Coordinates of C-alpha atoms and ligand atoms in Angstrom, one line a residue:
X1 CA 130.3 97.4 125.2
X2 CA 132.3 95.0 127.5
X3 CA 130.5 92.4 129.4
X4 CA 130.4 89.6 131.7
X5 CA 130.9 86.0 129.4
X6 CA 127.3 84.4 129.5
X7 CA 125.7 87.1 131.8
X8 CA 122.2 88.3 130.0
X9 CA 122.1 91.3 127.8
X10 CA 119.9 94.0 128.8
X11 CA 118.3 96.3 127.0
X12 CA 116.4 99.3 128.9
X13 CA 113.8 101.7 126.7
X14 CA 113.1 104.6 128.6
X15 CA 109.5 105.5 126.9
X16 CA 106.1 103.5 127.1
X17 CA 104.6 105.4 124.1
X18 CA 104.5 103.3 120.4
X19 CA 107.5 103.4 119.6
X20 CA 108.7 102.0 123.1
X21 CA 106.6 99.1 122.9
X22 CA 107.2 98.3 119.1
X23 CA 110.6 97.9 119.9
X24 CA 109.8 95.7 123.2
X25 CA 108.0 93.6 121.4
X26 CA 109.9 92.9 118.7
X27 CA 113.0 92.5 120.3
X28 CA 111.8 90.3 122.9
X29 CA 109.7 88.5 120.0
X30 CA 113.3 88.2 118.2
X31 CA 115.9 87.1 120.9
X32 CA 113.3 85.3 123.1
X33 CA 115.6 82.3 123.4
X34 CA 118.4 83.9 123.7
X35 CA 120.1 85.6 126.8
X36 CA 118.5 89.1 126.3
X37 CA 116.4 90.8 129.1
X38 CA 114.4 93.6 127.8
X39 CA 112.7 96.5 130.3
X40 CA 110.7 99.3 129.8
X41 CA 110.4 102.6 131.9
X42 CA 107.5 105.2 131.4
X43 CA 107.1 108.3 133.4
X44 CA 103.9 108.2 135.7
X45 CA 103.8 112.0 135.1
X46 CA 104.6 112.4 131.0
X47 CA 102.2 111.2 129.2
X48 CA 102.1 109.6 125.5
X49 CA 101.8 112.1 122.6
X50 CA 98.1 110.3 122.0
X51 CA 98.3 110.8 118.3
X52 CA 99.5 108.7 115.4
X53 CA 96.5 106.9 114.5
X54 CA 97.3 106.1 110.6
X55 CA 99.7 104.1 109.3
X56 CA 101.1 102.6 105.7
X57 CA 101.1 99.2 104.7
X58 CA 104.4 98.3 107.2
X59 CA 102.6 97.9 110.2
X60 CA 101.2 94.8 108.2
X61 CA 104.8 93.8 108.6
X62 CA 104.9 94.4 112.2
X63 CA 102.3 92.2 113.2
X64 CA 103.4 89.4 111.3
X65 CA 106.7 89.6 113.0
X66 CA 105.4 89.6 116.6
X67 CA 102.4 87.0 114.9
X68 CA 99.1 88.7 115.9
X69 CA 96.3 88.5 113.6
X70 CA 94.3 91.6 112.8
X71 CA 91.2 90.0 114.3
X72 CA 93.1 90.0 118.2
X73 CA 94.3 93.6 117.9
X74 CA 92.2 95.3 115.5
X75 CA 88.8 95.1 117.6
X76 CA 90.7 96.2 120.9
X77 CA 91.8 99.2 119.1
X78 CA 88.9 100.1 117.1
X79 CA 91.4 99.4 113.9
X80 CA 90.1 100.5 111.0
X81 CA 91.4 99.8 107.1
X82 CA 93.3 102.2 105.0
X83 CA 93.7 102.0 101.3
X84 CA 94.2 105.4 100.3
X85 CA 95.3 109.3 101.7
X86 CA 93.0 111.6 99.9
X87 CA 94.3 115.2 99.2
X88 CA 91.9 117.9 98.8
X89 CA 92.4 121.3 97.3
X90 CA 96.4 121.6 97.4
X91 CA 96.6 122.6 94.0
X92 CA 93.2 124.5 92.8
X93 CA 94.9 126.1 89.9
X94 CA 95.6 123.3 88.3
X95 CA 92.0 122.5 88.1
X96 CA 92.5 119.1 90.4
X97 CA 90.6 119.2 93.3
X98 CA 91.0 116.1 94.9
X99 CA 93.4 113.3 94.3
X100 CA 94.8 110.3 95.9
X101 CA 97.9 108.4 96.8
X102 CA 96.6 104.7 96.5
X103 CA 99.2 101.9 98.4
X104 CA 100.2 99.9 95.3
X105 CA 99.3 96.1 95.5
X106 CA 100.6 93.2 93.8
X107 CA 97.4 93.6 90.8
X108 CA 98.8 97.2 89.7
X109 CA 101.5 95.5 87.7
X110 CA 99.5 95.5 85.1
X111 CA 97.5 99.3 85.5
X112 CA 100.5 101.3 86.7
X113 CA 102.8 101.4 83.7
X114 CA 99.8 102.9 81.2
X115 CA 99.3 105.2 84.3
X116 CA 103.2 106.1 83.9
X117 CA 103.0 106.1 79.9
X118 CA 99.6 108.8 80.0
X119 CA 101.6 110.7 82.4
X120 CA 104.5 111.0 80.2
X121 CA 102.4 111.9 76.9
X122 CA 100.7 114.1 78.9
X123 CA 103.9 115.9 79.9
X124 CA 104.6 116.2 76.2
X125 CA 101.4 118.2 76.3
X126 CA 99.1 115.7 74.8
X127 CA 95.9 115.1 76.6
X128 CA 95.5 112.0 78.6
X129 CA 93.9 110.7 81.7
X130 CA 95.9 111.2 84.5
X131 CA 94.0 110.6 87.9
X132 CA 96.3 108.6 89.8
X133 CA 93.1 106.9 92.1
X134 CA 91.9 105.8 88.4
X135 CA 94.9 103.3 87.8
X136 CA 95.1 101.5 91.3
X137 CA 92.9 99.2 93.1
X138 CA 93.0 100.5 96.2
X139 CA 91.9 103.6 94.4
X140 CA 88.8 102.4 93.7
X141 CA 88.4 100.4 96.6
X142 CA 88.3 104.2 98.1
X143 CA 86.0 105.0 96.2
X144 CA 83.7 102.9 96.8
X145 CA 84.0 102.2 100.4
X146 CA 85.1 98.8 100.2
X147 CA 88.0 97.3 102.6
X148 CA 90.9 96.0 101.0
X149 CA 90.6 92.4 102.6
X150 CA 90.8 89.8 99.5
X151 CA 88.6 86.7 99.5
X152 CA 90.5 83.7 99.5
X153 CA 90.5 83.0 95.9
X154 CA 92.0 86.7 94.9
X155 CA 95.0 86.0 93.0
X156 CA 97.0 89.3 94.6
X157 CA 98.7 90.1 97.9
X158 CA 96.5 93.5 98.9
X159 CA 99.1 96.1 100.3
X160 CA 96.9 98.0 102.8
X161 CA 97.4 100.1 106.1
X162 CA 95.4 100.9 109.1
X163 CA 94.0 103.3 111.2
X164 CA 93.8 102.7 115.0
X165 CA 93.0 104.4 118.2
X166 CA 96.7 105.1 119.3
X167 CA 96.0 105.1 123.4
X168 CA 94.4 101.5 122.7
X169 CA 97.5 100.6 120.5
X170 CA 99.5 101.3 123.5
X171 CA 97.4 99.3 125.7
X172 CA 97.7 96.2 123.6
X173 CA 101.4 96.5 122.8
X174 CA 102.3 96.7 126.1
X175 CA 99.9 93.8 127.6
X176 CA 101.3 91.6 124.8
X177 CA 105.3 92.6 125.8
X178 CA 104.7 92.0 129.4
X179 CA 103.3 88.8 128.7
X180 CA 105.9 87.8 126.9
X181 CA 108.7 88.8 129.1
X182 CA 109.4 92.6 129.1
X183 CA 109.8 94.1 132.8
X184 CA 107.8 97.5 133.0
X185 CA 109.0 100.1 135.3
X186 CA 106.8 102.7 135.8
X187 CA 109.0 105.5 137.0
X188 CA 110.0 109.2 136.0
X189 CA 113.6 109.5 135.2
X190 CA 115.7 112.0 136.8
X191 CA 119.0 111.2 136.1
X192 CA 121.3 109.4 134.3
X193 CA 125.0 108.0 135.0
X194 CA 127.8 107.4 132.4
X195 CA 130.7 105.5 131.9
X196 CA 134.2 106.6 131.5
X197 CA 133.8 105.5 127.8
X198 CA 131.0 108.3 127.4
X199 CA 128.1 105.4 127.4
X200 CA 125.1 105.1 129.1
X201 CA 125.8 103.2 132.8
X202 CA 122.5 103.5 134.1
X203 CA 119.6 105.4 134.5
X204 CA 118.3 107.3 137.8
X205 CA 114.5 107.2 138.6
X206 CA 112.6 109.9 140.7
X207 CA 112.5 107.3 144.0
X208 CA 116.1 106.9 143.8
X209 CA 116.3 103.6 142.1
X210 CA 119.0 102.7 139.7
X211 CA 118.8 100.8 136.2
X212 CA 121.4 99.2 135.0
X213 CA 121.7 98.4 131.4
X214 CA 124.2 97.6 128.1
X215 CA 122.4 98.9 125.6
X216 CA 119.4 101.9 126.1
X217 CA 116.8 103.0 123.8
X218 CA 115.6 106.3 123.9
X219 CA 112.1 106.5 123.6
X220 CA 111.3 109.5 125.7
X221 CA 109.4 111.4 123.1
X222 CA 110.6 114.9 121.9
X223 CA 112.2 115.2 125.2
X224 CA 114.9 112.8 123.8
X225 CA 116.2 112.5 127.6
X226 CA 119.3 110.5 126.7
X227 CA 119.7 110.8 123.1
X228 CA 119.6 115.2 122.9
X229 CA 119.8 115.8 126.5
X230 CA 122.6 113.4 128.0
X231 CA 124.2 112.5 125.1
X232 CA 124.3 115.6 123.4
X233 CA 123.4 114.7 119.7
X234 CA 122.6 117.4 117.5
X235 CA 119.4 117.8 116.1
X236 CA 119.0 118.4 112.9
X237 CA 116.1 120.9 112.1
X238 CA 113.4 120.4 108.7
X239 CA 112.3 123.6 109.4
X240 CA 113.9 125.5 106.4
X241 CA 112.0 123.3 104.3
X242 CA 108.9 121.9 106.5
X243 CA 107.4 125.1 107.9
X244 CA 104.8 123.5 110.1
X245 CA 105.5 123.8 114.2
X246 CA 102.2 123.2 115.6
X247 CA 99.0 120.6 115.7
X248 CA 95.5 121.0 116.9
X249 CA 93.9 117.6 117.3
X250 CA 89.9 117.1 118.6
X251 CA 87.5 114.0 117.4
X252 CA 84.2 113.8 116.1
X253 CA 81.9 111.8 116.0
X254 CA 81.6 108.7 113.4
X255 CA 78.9 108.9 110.6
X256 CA 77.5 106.3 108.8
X257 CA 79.2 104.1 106.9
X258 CA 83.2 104.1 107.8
X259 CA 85.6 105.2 104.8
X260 CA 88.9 103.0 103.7
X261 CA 91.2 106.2 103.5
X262 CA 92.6 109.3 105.2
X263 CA 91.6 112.9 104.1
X264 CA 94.0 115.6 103.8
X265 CA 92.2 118.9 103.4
X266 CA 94.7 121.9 102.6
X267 CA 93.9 124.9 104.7
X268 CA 94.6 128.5 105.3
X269 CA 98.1 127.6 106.8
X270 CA 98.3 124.0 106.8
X271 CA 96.1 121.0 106.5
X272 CA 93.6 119.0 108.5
X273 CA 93.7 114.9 109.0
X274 CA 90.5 113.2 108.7
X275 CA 91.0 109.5 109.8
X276 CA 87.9 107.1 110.4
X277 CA 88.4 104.7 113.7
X278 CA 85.5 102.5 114.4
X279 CA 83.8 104.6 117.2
X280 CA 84.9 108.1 115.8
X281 CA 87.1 110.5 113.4
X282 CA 90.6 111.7 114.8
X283 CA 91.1 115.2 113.0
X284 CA 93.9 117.5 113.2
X285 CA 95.2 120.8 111.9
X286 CA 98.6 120.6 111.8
X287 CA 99.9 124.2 111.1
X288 CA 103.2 126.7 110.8
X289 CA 102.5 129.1 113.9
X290 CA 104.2 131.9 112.1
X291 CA 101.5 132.1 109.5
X292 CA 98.3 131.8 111.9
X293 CA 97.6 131.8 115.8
X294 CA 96.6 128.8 118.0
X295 CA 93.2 130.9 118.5
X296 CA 92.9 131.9 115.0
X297 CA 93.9 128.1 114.0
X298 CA 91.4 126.4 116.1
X299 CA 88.3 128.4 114.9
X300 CA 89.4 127.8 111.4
X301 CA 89.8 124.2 112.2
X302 CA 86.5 124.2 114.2
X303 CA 84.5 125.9 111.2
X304 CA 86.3 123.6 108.6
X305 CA 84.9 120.5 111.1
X306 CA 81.4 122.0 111.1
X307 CA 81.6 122.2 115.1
X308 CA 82.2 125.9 115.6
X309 CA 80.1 125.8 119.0
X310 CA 80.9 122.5 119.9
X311 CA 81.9 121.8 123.2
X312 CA 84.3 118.9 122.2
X313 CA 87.6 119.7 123.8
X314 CA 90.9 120.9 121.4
X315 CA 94.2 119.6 122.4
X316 CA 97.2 121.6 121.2
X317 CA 100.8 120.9 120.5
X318 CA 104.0 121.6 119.7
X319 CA 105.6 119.6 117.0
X320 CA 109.5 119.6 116.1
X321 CA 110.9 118.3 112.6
X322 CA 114.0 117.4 111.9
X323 CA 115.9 114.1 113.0
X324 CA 119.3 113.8 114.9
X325 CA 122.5 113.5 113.0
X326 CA 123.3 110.6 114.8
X327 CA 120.7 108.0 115.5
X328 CA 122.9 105.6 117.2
X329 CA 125.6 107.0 119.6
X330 CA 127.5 105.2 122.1
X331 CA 125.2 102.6 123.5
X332 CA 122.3 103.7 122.7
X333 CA 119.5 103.9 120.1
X334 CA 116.8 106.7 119.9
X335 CA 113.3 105.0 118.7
X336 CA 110.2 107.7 117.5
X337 CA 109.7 111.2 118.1
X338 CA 113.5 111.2 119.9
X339 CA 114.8 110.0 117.0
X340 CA 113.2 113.0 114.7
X341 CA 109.4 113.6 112.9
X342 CA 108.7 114.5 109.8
X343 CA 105.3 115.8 110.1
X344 CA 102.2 113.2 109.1
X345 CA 101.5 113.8 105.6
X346 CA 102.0 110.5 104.7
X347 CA 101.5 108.8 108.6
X348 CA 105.2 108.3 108.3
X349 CA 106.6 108.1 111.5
X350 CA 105.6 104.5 112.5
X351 CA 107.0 103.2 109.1
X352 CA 110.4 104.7 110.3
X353 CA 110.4 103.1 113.7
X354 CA 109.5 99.8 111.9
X355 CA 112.6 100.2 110.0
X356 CA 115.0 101.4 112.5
X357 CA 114.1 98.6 114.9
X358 CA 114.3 96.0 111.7
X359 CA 117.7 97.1 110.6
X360 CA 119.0 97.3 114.4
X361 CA 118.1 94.2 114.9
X362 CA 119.9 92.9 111.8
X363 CA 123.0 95.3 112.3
X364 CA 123.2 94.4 116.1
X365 CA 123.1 91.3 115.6
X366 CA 126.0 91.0 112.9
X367 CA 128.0 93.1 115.4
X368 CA 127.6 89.9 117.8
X369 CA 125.5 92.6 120.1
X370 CA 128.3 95.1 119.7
X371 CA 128.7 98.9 117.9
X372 CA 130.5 97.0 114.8
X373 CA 127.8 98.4 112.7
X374 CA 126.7 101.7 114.5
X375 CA 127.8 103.9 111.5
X376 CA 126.4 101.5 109.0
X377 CA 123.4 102.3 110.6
X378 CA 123.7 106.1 111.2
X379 CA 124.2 107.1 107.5
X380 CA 120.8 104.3 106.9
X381 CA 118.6 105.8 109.0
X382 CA 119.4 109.5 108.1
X383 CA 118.9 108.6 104.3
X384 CA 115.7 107.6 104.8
X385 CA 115.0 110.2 107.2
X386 CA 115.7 112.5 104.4
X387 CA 114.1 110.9 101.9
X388 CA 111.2 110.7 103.4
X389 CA 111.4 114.4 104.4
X390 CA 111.6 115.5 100.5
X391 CA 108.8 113.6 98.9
X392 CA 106.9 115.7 101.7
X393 CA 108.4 118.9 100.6
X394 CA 107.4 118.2 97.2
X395 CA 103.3 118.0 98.3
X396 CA 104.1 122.0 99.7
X397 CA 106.2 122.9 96.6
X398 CA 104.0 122.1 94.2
X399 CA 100.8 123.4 95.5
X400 CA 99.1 125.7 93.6
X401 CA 97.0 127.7 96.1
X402 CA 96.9 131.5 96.2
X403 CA 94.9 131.9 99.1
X404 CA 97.8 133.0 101.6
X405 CA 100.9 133.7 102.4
X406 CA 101.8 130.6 103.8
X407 CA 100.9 128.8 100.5
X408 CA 103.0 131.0 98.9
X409 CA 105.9 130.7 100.9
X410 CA 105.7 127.3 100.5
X411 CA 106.2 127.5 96.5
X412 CA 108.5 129.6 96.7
X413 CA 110.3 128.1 99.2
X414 CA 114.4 127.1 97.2
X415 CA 115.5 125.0 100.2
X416 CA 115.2 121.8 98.3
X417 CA 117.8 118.8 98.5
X418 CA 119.8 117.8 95.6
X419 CA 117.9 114.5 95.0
X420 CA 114.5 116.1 94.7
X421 CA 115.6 119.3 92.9
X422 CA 116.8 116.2 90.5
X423 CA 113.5 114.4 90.3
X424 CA 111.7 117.4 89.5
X425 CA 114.1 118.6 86.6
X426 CA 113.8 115.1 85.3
X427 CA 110.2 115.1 85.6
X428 CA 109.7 118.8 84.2
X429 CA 112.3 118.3 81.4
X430 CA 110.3 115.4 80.1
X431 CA 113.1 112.7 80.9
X432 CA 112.5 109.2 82.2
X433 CA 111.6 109.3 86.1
X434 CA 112.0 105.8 86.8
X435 CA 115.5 105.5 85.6
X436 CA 115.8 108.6 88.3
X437 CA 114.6 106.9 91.0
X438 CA 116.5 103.7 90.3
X439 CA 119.8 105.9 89.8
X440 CA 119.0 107.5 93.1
X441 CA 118.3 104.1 94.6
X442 CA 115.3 105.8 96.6
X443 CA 112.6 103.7 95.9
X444 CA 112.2 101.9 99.1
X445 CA 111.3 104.9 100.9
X446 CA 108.4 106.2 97.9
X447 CA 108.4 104.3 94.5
X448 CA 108.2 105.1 91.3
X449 CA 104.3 105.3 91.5
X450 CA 104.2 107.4 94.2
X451 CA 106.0 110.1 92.7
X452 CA 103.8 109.8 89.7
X453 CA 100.9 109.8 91.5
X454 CA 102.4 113.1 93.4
X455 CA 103.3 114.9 90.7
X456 CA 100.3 113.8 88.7
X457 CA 97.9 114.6 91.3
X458 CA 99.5 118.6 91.6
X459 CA 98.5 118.5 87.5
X460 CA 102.6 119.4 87.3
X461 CA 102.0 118.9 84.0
X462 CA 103.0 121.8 81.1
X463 CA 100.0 123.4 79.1
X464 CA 98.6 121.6 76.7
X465 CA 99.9 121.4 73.1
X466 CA 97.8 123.2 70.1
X467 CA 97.2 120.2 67.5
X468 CA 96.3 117.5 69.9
X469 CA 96.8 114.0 67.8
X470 CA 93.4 112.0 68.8
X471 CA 93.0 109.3 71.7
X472 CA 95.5 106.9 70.7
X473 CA 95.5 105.6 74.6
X474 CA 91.7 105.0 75.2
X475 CA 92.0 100.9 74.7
X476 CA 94.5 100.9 77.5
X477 CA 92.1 103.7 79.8
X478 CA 89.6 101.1 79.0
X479 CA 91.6 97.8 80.0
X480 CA 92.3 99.7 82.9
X481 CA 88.8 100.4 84.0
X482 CA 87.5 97.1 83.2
X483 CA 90.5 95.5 85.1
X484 CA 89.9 97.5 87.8
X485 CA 86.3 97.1 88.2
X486 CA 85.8 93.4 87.9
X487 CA 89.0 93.1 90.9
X488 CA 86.9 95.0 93.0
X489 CA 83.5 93.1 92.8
X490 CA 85.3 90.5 94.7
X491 CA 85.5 93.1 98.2
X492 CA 82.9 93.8 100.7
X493 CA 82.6 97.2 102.0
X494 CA 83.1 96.5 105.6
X495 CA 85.7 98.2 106.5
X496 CA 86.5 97.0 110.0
X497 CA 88.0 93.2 111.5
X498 CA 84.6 92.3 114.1
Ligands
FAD1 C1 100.3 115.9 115.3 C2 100.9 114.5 115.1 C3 100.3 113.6 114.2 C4 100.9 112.4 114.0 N1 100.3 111.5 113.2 C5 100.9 110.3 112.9 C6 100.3 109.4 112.0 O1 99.2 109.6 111.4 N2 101.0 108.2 111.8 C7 102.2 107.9 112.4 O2 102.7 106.9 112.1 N3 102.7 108.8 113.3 C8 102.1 110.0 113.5 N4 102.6 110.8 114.5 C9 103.8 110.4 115.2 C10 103.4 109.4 116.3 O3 102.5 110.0 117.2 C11 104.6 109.0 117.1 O4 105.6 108.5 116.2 C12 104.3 107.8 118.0 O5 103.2 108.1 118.8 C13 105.4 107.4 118.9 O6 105.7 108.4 119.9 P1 106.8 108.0 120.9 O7 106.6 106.7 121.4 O8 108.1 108.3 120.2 O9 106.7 109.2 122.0 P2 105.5 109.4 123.1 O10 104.2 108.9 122.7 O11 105.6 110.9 123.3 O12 106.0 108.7 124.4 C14 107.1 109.2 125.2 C15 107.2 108.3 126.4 O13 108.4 108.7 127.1 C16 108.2 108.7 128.5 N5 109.0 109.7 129.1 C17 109.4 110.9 128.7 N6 110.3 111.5 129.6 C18 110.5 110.6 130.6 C19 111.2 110.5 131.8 N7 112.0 111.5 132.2 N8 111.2 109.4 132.6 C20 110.4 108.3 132.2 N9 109.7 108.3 131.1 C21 109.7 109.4 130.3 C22 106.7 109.1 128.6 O14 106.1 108.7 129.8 C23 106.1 108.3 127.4 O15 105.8 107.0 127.9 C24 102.1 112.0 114.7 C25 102.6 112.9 115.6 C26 102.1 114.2 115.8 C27 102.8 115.2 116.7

């Protein structure tokens, strides 16, 4: 990237959905003071994806780095808390219904390792309690309906998430980012022209208008309109492992008393979100097409919802998974669902534009606003893209439903990557997981207890042994539950900010 000494940088992100403005914000949060101009273009005619309404604990993160306090965005996007995601009948045959995946805070120091130690004398067959939701706060804070907010004299930093009305999000992000310097275009693209070098020169819109830039992010959505179609990256398809192609998404209405966590209820080819909002619950089905029709889907989702004759209106979509192999190329970055989507199990994908924008940042600026670190970057972003991808293909592997084929098909599915077909020979040959996960260095995408919750939760556990030896562990199930309990008399239950 050559460039005029002194002359501002500028940085153009073609996309106005979340992960465009994320990245406006925080970069013009970040170089404010220095000579960086940042605009964004959105099509008048291409709309936002519209979902995306859960999130983990790293959007906490995010609005501390562009300093906005939950009680100026949540009301404006009818935010709700998240403690937990709930998963309901994935693996009936083990007997466990329901279980959770908690977000761990800074009190489960002292509840997670006798959750690690039951789960490895239970996999030595001995019987032990094993509930993951039973050994973290937010787990009980699920429970029983309380937000995760800490009075000011809780000794712990809560680790929490949100739920949030994604069109709103938009709204806010971008009102903020204006505000504070980014230039909005609103303008459908229609071309772009490039250098002799191979980068981005500009970009073309509808009326005829050129914009100039140095360095372009590629927010454009699925479309990937510089990333895929200009720049040619491959795309890199989850599909031999991630079956699901397709989402049904409708609301319904909110009643009573709003729940801390997201529900994800296993069905006949897929699974249905349930995520609370203020005003409403965001459901979806999110399903592999080659297992059940869009017409067959929505009545199943419909029934499941209790609105079979409903006249609230389905929305239906096409979902790709898979990432591109490069994530940087030439002068320019792709940002969200250009980038790649692994579907929302686990709300992942804002986490991952969180951390692509963060380590841009840092590797851009090293480079002195330069490539230097492009590749640094690259093989980054595609380990945690990956990463990511195989704690989800665990969730399918290990179900234990028999109810179809696609259930099934998912067990029996072989295409699994070398680092979790490790983790689950370390885990079913009794060995030590953590040392895994540290030898793997994976644990800043899921830790240690996340996997054990996982795996717990499926009941991966062998059968148990003949001579069982007693209840050696019940002082520690009891420290647990007594710990546990008196934390949680210190949260209310409501679970919104205003
Ligand atoms: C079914 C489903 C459920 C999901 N659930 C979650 C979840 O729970 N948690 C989570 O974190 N994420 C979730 N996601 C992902 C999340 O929705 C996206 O990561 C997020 O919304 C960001 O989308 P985006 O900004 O990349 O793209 P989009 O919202 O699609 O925005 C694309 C933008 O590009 C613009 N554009 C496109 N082409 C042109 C053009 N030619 N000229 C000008 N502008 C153009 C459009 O106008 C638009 O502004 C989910 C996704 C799906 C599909």
């Amino acid at each position: 990237m050559s460039k005029e000494v002194n002359a501002p940088l500028k940085i153009v992100i073609l996309g106005g959905g979340t992960a465009g403005w994320m990245a406006a914000n925080l970069f013009v949060k970040k170089w404010s003071s220095k000579k960086v101009q940042v605009s964004l273009v959105e099509s008048p005619n291409v709309g936002i994806i519209g979902v995306g309404e859960g999130s983990t604990p790293t959007l906490q993160r995010f609005f501390e780095m562009i300093d906005v306090k939950e009680s100026q965005w949540m009301p404006r996007c009818n935010a709700t808390y998240k403690v937990n995601i709930r998963f309901d009948g994935w693996s009936p045959r083990s007997g466990i219904n329901s279980y959770s995946h908690p977000f761990t805070s800074q009190v489960d120091t002292f509840t997670s390792r006798p959750f690690t130690v039951n789960c490895r004398t239970r996999r030595l067959g001995l019987a032990t309690h094993t509930q993951p939701e039973d050994f973290f706060l937010n787990g009980l804070l699920a429970k029983q309906g309380k937000s995760p907010i800490a009075p000011a004299n809780f000794p712990f930093k809560m680790e929490y998430g949100y739920h949030f009305d994604s069109h709103l999000l938009g709204d806010f992000l971008a009102e903020l980012a204006i505000e504070r310097g980014v230039t909005r275009h609103i303008e459908h693209i229609v071309a772009v022209k490039r250098k002799d070098s191979g980068d981005i020169a500009s970009i073309q819109t509808k009326h005829g208008a050129v914009i100039e830039g140095d360095f372009f992010v590629d927010c454009s959505g699925f479309a990937s309109v510089l990333m895929q179609k200009t720049l040619g990256v491959n795309f890199k398809s989850y599909q031999d492992n991630l079956f699901n192609d397709s989402a049904i998404v409708m609301p319904t209405p909110m009643d009573g008393i709003i729940p801390v966590e997201t529900v994800s209820t296993a069905l006949s080819s897929g699974w249905c979100w349930k995520i609370p909002l203020k005003n409403r619950f965001g459901n979806g089905y999110v399903y592999s097409a080659d297992f059940i029709s869009p017409d067959q889907a929505e009545t199943e989702l419909r029934t499941h919802l209790q609105c079979l004759n409903s006249h609230i209106e389905a929305k239906h979509l096409n979902i790709k998974v898979g990432r591109l192999d490069t994530q940087w190329s030439h002068n320019c970055m792709g940002l969200g669902l250009s980038q790649g989507f692994i579907e929302p199990l686990e709300a992942t994908a804002l986490h991952l534009v969180q951390v692509s924008i963060e380590l841009f940042i840092e590797r851009f600026e090293a480079g002195n606003f330069s490539n230097k670190h492009r590749d640094e970057y690259n093989t980054n972003m595609a380990e945690s893209f990956d990463r990511v991808r195989d704690y989800i293909v665990a969730h399918y592997k290990l179900n234990t439903r028999d109810d179809s084929d696609y259930w099934r098909a998912n067990r029996e599915n072989t295409h699994l990557s070398d680092s979790l077909r490790h983790l689950l020979d370390v885990w079913f040959k009794r060995g030590d997981l953590n040392d895994e996960i540290e030898r793997q260095k994976i644990s800043s995408h899921f830790n240690s207890a996340s996997w054990h919750c996982l795996l717990a939760g499926y009941g991966a556990f062998p059968p148990l042994a003949d001579n069982q030896p007693g209840t050696g562990d019940l002082y520690q199930e009891k420290f647990v539950h007594q710990l546990l309990q008196g934390c949680a008399l210190n949260f209310s239950s409501y679970n919104t900010e205003l």
